[in-house]
mmCIF file of C-alpha atoms in Angstrom:
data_model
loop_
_atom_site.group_PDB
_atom_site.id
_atom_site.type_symbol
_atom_site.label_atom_id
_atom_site.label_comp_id
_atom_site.label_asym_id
_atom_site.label_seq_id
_atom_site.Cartn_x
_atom_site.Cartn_y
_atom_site.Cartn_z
ATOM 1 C CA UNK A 6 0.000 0.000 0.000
ATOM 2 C CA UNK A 7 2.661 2.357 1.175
ATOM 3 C CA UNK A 8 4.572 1.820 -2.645
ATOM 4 C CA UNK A 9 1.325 2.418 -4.534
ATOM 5 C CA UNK A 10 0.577 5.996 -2.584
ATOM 6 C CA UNK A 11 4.471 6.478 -2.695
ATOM 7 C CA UNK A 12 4.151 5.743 -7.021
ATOM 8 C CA UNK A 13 0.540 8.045 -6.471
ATOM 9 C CA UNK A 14 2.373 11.494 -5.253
ATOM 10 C CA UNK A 15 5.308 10.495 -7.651
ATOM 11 C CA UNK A 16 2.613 11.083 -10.470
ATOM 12 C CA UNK A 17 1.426 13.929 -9.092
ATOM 13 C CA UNK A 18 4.081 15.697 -9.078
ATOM 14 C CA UNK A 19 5.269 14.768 -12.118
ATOM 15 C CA UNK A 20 1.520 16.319 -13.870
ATOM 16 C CA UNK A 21 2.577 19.464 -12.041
ATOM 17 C CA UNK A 22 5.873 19.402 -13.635
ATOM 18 C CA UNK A 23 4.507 18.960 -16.592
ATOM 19 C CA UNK A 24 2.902 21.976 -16.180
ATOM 20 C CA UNK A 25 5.736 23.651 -15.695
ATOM 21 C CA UNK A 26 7.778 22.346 -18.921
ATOM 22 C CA UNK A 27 10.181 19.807 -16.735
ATOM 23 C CA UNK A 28 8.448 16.814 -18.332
ATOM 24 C CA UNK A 29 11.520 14.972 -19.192
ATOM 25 C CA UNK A 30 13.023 14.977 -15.815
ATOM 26 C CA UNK A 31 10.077 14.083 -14.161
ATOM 27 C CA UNK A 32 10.038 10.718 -16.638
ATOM 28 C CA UNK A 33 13.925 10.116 -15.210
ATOM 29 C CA UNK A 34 12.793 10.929 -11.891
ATOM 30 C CA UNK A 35 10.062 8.682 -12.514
ATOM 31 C CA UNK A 36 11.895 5.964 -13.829
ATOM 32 C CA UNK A 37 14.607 6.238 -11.193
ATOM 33 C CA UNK A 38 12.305 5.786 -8.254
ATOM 34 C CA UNK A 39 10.496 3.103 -10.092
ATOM 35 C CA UNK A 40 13.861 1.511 -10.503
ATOM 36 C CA UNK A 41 14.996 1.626 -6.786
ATOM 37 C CA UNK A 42 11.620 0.460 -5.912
ATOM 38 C CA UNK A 43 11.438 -2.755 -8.163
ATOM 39 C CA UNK A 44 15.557 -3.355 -6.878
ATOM 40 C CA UNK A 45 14.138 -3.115 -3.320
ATOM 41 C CA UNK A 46 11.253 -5.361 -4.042
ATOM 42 C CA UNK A 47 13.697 -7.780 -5.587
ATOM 43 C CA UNK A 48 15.998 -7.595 -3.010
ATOM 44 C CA UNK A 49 13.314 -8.844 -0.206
ATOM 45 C CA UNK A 50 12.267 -11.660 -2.364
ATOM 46 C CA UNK A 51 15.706 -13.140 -3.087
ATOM 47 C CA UNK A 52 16.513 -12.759 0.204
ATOM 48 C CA UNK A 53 13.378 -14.937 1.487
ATOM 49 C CA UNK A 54 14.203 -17.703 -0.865
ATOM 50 C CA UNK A 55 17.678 -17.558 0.453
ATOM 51 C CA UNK A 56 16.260 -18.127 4.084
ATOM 52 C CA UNK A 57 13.758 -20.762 2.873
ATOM 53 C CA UNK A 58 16.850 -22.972 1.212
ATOM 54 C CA UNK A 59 19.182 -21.701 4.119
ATOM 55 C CA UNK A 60 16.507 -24.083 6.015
ATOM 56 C CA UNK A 61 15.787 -26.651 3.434
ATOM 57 C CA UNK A 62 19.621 -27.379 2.997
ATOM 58 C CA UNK A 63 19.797 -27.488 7.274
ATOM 59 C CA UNK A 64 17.098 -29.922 7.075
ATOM 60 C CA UNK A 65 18.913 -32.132 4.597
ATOM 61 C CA UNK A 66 22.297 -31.909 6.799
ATOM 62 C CA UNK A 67 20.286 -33.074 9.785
ATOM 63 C CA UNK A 68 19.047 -36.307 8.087
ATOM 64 C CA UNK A 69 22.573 -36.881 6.661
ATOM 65 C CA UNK A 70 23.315 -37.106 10.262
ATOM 66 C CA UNK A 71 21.131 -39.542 11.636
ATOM 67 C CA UNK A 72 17.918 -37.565 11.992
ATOM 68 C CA UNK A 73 15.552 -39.332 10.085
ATOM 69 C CA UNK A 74 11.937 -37.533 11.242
ATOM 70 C CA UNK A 75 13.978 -34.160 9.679
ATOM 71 C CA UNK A 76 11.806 -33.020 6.466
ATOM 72 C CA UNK A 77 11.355 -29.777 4.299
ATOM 73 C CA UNK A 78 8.372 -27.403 5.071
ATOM 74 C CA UNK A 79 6.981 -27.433 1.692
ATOM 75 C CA UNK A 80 3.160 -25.925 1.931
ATOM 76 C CA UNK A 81 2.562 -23.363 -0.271
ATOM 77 C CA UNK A 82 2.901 -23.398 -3.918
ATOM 78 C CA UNK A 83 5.408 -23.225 -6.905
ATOM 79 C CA UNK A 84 8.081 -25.310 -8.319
ATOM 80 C CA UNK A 85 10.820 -24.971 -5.557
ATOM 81 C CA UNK A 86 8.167 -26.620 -3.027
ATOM 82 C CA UNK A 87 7.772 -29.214 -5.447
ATOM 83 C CA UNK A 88 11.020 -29.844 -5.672
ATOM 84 C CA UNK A 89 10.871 -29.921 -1.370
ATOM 85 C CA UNK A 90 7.786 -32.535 -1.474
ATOM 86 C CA UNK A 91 9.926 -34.553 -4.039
ATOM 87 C CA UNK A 92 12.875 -34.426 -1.428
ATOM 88 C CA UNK A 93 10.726 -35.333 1.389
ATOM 89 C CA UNK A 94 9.130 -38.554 -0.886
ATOM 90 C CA UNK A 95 12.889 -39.346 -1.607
ATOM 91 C CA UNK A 96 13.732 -39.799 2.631
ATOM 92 C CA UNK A 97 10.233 -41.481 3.261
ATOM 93 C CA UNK A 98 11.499 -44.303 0.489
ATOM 94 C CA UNK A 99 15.072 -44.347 2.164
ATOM 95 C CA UNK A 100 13.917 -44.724 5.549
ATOM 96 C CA UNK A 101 11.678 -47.350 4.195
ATOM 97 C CA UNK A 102 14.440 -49.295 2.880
ATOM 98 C CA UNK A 103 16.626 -49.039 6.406
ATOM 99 C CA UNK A 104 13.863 -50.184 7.941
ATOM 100 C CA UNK A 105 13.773 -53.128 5.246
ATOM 101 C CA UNK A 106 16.972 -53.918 5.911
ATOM 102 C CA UNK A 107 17.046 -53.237 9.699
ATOM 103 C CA UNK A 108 14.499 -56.071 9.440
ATOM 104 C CA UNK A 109 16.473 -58.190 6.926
ATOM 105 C CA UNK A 110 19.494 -58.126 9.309
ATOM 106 C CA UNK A 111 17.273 -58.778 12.528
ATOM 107 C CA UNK A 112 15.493 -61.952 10.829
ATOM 108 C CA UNK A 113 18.755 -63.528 9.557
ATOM 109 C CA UNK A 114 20.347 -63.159 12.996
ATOM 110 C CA UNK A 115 17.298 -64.636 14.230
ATOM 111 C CA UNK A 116 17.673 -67.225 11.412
ATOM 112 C CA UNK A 117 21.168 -68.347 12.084
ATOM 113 C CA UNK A 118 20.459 -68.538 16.016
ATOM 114 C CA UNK A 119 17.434 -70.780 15.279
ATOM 115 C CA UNK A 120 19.449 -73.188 12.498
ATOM 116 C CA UNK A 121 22.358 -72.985 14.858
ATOM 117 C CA UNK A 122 20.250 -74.187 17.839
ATOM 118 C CA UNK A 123 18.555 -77.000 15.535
ATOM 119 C CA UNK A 124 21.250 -78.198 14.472
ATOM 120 C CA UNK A 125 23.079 -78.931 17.796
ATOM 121 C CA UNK A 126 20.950 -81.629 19.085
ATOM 122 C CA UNK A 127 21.441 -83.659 16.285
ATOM 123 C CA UNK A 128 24.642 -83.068 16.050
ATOM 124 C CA UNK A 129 24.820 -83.583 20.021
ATOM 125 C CA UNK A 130 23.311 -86.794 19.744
ATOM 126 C CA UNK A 131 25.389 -88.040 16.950
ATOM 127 C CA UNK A 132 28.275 -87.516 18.861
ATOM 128 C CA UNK A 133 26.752 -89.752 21.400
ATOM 129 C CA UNK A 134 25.663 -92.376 19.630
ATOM 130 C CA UNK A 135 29.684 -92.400 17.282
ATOM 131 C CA UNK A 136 31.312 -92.749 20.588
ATOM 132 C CA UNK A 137 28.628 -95.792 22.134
ATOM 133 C CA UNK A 138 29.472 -97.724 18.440
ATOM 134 C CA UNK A 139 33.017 -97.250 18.912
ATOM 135 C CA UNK A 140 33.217 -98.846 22.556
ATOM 136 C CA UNK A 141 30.363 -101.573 22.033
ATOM 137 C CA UNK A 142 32.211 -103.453 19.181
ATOM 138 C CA UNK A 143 30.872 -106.561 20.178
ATOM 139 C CA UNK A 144 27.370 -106.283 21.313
ATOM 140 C CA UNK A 145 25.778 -106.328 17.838
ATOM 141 C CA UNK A 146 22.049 -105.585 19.317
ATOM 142 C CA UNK A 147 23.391 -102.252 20.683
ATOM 143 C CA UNK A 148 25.066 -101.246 17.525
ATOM 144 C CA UNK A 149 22.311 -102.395 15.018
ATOM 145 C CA UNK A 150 20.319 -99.895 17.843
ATOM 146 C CA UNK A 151 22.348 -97.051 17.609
ATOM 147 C CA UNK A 152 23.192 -97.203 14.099
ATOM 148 C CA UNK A 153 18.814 -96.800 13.507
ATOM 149 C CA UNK A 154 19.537 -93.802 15.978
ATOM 150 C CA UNK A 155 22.008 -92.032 14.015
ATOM 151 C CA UNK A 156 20.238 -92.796 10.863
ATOM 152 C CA UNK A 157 17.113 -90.604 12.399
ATOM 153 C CA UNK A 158 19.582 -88.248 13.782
ATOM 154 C CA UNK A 159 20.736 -87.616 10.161
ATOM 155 C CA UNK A 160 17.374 -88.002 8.296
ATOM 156 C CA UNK A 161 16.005 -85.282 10.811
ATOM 157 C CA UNK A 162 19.582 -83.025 9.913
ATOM 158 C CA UNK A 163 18.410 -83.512 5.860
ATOM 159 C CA UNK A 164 15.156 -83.106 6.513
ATOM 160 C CA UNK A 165 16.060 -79.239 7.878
ATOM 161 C CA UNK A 166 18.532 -78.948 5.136
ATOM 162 C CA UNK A 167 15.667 -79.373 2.564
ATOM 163 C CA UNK A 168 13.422 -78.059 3.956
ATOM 164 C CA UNK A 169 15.196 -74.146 4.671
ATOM 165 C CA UNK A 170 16.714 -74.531 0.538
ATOM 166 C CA UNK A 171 12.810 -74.737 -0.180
ATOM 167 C CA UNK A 172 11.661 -71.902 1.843
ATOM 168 C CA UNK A 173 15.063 -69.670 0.479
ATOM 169 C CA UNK A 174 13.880 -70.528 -2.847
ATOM 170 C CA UNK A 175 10.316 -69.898 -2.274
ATOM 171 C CA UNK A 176 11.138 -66.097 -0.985
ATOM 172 C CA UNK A 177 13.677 -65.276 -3.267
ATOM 173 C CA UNK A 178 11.598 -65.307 -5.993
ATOM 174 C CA UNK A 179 13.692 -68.318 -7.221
ATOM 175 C CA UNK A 180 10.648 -70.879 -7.756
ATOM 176 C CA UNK A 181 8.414 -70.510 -10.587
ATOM 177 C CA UNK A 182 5.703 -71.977 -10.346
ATOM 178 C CA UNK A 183 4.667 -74.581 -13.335
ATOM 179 C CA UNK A 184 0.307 -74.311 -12.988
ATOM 180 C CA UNK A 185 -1.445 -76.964 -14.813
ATOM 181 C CA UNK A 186 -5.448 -78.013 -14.287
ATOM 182 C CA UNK A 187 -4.491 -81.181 -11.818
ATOM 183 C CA UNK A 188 -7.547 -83.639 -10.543
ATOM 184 C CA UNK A 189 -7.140 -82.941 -6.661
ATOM 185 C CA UNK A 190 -7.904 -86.553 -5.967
ATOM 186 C CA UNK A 191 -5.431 -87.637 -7.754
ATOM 187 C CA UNK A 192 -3.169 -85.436 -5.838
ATOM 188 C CA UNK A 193 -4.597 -86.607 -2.316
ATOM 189 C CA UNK A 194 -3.950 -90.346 -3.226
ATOM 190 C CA UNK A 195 -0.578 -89.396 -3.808
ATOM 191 C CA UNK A 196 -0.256 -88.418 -0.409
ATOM 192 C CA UNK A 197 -1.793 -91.253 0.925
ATOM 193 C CA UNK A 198 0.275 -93.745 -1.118
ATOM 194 C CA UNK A 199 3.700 -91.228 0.475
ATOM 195 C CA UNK A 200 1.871 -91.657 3.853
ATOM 196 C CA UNK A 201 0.332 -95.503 4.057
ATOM 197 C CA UNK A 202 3.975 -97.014 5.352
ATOM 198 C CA UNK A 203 3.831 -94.826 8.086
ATOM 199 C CA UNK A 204 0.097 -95.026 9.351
ATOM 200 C CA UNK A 205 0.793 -98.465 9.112
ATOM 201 C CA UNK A 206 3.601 -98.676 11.553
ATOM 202 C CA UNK A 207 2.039 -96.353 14.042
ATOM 203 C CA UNK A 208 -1.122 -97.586 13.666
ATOM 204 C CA UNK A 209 -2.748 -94.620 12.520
ATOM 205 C CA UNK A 210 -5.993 -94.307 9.987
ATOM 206 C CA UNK A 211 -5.305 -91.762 6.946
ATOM 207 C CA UNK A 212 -9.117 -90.671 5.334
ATOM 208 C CA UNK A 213 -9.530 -89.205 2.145
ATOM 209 C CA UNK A 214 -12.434 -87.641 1.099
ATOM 210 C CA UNK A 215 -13.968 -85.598 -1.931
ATOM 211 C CA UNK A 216 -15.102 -85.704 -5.613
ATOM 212 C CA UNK A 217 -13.005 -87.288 -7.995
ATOM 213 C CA UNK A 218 -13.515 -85.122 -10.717
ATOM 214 C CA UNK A 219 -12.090 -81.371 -9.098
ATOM 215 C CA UNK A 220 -9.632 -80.351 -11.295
ATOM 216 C CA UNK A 221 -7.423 -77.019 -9.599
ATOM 217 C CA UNK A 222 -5.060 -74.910 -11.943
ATOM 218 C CA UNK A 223 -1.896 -75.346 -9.758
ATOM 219 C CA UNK A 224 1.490 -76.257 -9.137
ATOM 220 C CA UNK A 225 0.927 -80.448 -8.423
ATOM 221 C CA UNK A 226 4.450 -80.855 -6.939
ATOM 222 C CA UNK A 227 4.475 -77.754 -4.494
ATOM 223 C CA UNK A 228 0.849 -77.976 -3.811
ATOM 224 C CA UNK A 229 1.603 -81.580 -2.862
ATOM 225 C CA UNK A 230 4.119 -80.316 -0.793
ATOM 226 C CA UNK A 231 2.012 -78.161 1.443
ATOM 227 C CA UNK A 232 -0.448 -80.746 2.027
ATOM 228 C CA UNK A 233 2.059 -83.551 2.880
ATOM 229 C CA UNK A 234 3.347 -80.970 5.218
ATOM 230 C CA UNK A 235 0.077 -80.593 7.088
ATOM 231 C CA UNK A 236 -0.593 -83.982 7.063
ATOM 232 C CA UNK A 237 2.966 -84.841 8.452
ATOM 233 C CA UNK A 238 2.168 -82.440 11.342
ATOM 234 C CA UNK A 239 -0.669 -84.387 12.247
ATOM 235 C CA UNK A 240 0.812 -87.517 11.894
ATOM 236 C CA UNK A 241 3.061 -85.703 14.509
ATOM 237 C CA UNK A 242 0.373 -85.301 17.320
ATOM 238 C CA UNK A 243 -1.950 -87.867 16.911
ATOM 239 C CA UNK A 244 -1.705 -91.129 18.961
ATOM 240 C CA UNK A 245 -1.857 -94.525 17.852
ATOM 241 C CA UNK A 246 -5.680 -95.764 17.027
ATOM 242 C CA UNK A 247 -6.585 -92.549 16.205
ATOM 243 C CA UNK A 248 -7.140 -90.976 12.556
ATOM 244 C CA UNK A 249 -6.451 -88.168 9.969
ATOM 245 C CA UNK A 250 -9.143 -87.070 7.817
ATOM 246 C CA UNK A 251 -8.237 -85.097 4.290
ATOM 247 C CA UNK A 252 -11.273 -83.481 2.860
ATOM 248 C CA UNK A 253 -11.742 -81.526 -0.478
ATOM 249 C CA UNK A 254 -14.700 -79.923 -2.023
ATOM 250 C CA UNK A 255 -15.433 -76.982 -4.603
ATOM 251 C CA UNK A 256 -17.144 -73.976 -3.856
ATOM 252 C CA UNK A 257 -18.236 -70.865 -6.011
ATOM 253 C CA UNK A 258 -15.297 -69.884 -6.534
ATOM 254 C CA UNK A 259 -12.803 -71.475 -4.481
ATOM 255 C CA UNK A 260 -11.420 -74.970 -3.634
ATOM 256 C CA UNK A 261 -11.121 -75.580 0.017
ATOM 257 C CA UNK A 262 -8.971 -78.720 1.721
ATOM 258 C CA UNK A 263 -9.206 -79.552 4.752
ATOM 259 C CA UNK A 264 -6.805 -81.809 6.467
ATOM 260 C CA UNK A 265 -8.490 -82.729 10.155
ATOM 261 C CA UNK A 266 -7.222 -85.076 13.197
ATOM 262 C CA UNK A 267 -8.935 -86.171 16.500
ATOM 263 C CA UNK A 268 -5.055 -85.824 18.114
ATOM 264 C CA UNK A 269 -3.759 -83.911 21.020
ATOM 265 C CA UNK A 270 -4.983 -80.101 19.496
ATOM 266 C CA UNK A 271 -3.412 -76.744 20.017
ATOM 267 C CA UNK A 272 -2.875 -74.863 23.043
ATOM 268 C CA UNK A 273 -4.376 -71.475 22.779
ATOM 269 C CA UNK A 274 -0.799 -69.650 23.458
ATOM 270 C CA UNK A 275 0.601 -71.149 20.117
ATOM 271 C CA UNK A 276 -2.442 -70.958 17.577
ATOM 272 C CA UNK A 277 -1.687 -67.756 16.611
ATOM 273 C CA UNK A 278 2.234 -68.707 16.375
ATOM 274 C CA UNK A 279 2.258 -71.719 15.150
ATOM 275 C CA UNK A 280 3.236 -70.509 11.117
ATOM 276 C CA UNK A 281 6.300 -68.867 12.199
ATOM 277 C CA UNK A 282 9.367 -70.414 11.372
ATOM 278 C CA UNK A 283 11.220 -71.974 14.066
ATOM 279 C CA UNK A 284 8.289 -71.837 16.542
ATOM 280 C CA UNK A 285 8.572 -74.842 18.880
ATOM 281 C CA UNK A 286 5.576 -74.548 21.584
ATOM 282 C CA UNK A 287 6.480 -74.821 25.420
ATOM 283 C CA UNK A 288 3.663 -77.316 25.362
ATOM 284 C CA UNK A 289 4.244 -79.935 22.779
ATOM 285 C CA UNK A 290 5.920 -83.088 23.407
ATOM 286 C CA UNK A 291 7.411 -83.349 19.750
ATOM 287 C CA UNK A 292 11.096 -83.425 20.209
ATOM 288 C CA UNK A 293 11.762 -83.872 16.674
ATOM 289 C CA UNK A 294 9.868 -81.456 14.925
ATOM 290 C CA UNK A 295 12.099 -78.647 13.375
ATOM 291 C CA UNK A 296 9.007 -75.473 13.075
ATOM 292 C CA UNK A 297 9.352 -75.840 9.058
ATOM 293 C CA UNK A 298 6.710 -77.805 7.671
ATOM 294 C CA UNK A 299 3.643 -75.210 8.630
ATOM 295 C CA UNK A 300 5.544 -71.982 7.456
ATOM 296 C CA UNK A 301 6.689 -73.720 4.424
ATOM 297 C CA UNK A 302 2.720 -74.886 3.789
ATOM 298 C CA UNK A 303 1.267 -71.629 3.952
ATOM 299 C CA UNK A 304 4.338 -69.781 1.904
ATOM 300 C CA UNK A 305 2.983 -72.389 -1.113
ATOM 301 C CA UNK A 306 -0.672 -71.504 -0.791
ATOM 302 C CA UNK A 307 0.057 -68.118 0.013
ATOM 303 C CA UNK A 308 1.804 -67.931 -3.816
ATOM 304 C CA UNK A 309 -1.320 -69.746 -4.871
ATOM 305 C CA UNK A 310 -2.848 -66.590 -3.978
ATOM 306 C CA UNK A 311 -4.791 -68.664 -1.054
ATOM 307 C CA UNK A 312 -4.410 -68.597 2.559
ATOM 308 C CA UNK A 313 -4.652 -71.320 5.453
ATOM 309 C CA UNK A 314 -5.953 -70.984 8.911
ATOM 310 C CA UNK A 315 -6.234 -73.440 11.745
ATOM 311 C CA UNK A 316 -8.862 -74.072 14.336
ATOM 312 C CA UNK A 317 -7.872 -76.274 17.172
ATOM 313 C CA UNK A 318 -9.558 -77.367 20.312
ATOM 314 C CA UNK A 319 -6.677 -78.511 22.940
ATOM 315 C CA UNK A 320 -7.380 -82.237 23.878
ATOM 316 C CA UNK A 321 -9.670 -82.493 20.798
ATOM 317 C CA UNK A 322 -7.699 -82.774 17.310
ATOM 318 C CA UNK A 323 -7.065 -79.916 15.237
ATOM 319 C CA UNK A 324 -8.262 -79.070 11.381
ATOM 320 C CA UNK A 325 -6.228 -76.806 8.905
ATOM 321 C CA UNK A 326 -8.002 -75.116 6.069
ATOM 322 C CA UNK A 327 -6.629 -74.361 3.090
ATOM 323 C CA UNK A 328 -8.699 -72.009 0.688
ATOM 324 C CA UNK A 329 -7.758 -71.786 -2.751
ATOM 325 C CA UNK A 330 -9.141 -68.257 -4.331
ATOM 326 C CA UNK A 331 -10.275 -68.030 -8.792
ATOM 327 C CA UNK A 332 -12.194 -67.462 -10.900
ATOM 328 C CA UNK A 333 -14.153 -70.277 -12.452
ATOM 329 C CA UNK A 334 -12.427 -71.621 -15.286
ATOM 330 C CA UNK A 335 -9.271 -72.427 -12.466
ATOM 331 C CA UNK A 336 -11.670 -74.601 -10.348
ATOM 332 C CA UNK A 337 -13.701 -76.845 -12.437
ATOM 333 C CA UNK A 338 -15.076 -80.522 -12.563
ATOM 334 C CA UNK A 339 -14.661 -82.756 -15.482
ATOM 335 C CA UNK A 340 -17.326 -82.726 -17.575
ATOM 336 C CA UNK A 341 -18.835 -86.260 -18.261
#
């Protein structure tokens, strides 16, 4: 306001000069104060911007030192606050990876202290059993005994192996996944036949049940894998005379299978752990188990773009669901 009534009596007096015949020095007077009044005006906007970057480049020194809530005011308009959001975008997606890999770091020291820990009864027990062969030389009972011990000692040492080279593969993207339409009973009989030794000798019932002619677009090797896996587990904590049901039927638009026991169940603590890897509940009796199997199972079904939950009464038996997500033509039923 004060430059517009200072330009105001500038023009005045200029008309009265006029007036007088000293037009051409009241244009240069004119255009001098005009001049100094535009360089002033200049002056206090360059000297803003200098204060706002004085700030933004403070701000950027402060996260290059460890402060990573710092950030660049950026709420009014124009292209230099553009350029401020963009800056403040670029240290959200940085401090997104460090957190990535604060995580990486914290899960494969977690990861080695688990392996390391699985490994050493095994290895503990091997030890045993080398030393017991080496001094019983001549009681063959003892070392046809100890020798079946070792042998489960290593199995269960292989068995990790494999199993933590699949689950690696699975999450670095290293498995692609080879879909075909596969009849699901076909796939659950495979199971059985993998299983029927084994029920056998613990005198355990395996029960398959479902429509023969469900075909699923899948992977049949790794979607075998995740149901062997589940019905391995249950296997694991069911008692002799008992049995483990495997059920399959077709819905809308999903598949669901369901592999059930009458065993021991779940304690409430671990249901909601129980698909974490390594997870060994204070409660079970399972010595052998190595907390693979279930994480492993879901990671497959999970990259079937299907998920898996359990429900579990303790004392009761347990059932895991697996439900398999598409549209129509990846669920179907032979046509006659």
């Amino acid at each position: 306001m004060s430059l517009f009534l200072f330009c105001n009596t500038i023009l005045s007096q200029v008309i009265l000069w006029r007036f007088h015949g000293n037009c051409r020095l009241a244009l240069f007077i004119l255009s001098l104060f005009m001049g100094c009044g535009i360089l002033l005006l200049s002056l206090c906007y360059f000297h803003k911007q200098h204060i706002i970057m004085e700030t933004a480049v403070a701000e950027i020194d402060d996260y290059l030192i460890g402060d990573t809530d710092a950030r660049i005011e950026c709420d009014d308009e124009g292209e230099m606050y553009k350029l401020f959001h963009s800056v403040n975008t670029l240290v959200s997606v940085l401090n997104a990876h460090i957190e990535n890999e604060f995580r990486t770091k914290e899960f494969l020291k977690d990861t080695i202290s688990d392996i390391s820990h699985q490994l050493k009864t095994p290895l503990a027990a091997l030890n045993i059993y080398n030393g017991i062969l080496q001094s019983e030389t001549e009681n063959l009972p003892d070392l046809k005994e100890f020798t079946i011990l070792s042998e489960q000692e290593l199995d269960r040492i292989e068995a990790l192996v494999q199993n933590l080279l699949k689950i690696t593969r699975l999450d670095a993207g290293a498995i692609i996944l080879e879909k075909n339409f596969e009849n699901v009973s076909d796939m659950m009989h495979d199971i059985e036949q993998h299983f029927a030794y084994r029920a056998k000798q613990e005198q355990k019932e395996l029960i398959l049940s479902g429509d023969d002619d469900i075909m699923l677009f899948c992977d049949r090797e790794w979607m075998i894998e995740a149901v062997s896996n589940l019905v391995k587990n249950a296997f694991d904590h069911t008692d002799a005379g008992k049995h483990i049901c495997v059920e399959w039927k077709q819905m809308p638009d999903m598949l669901q299978i369901v592999v059930e026991d009458n065993g021991c169940g779940i304690h409430s603590e671990d249901v909601y752990h129980i698909f974490k890897r390594f997870y060994r509940s204070r409660f079970s009796k399972d010595t052998q188990g190595i907390g693979l199997g279930l994480p492993l199972a879901k990671t497959i079904v999970e990259l079937h773009g299907g998920n898996m939950k359990v429900d579990s009464v303790l004392g009761k038996g347990s059932a895991f669901i697996i439900n398999l997500f598409g549209l129509k033509e990846n669920i179907t039923k032979l046509s006659v």
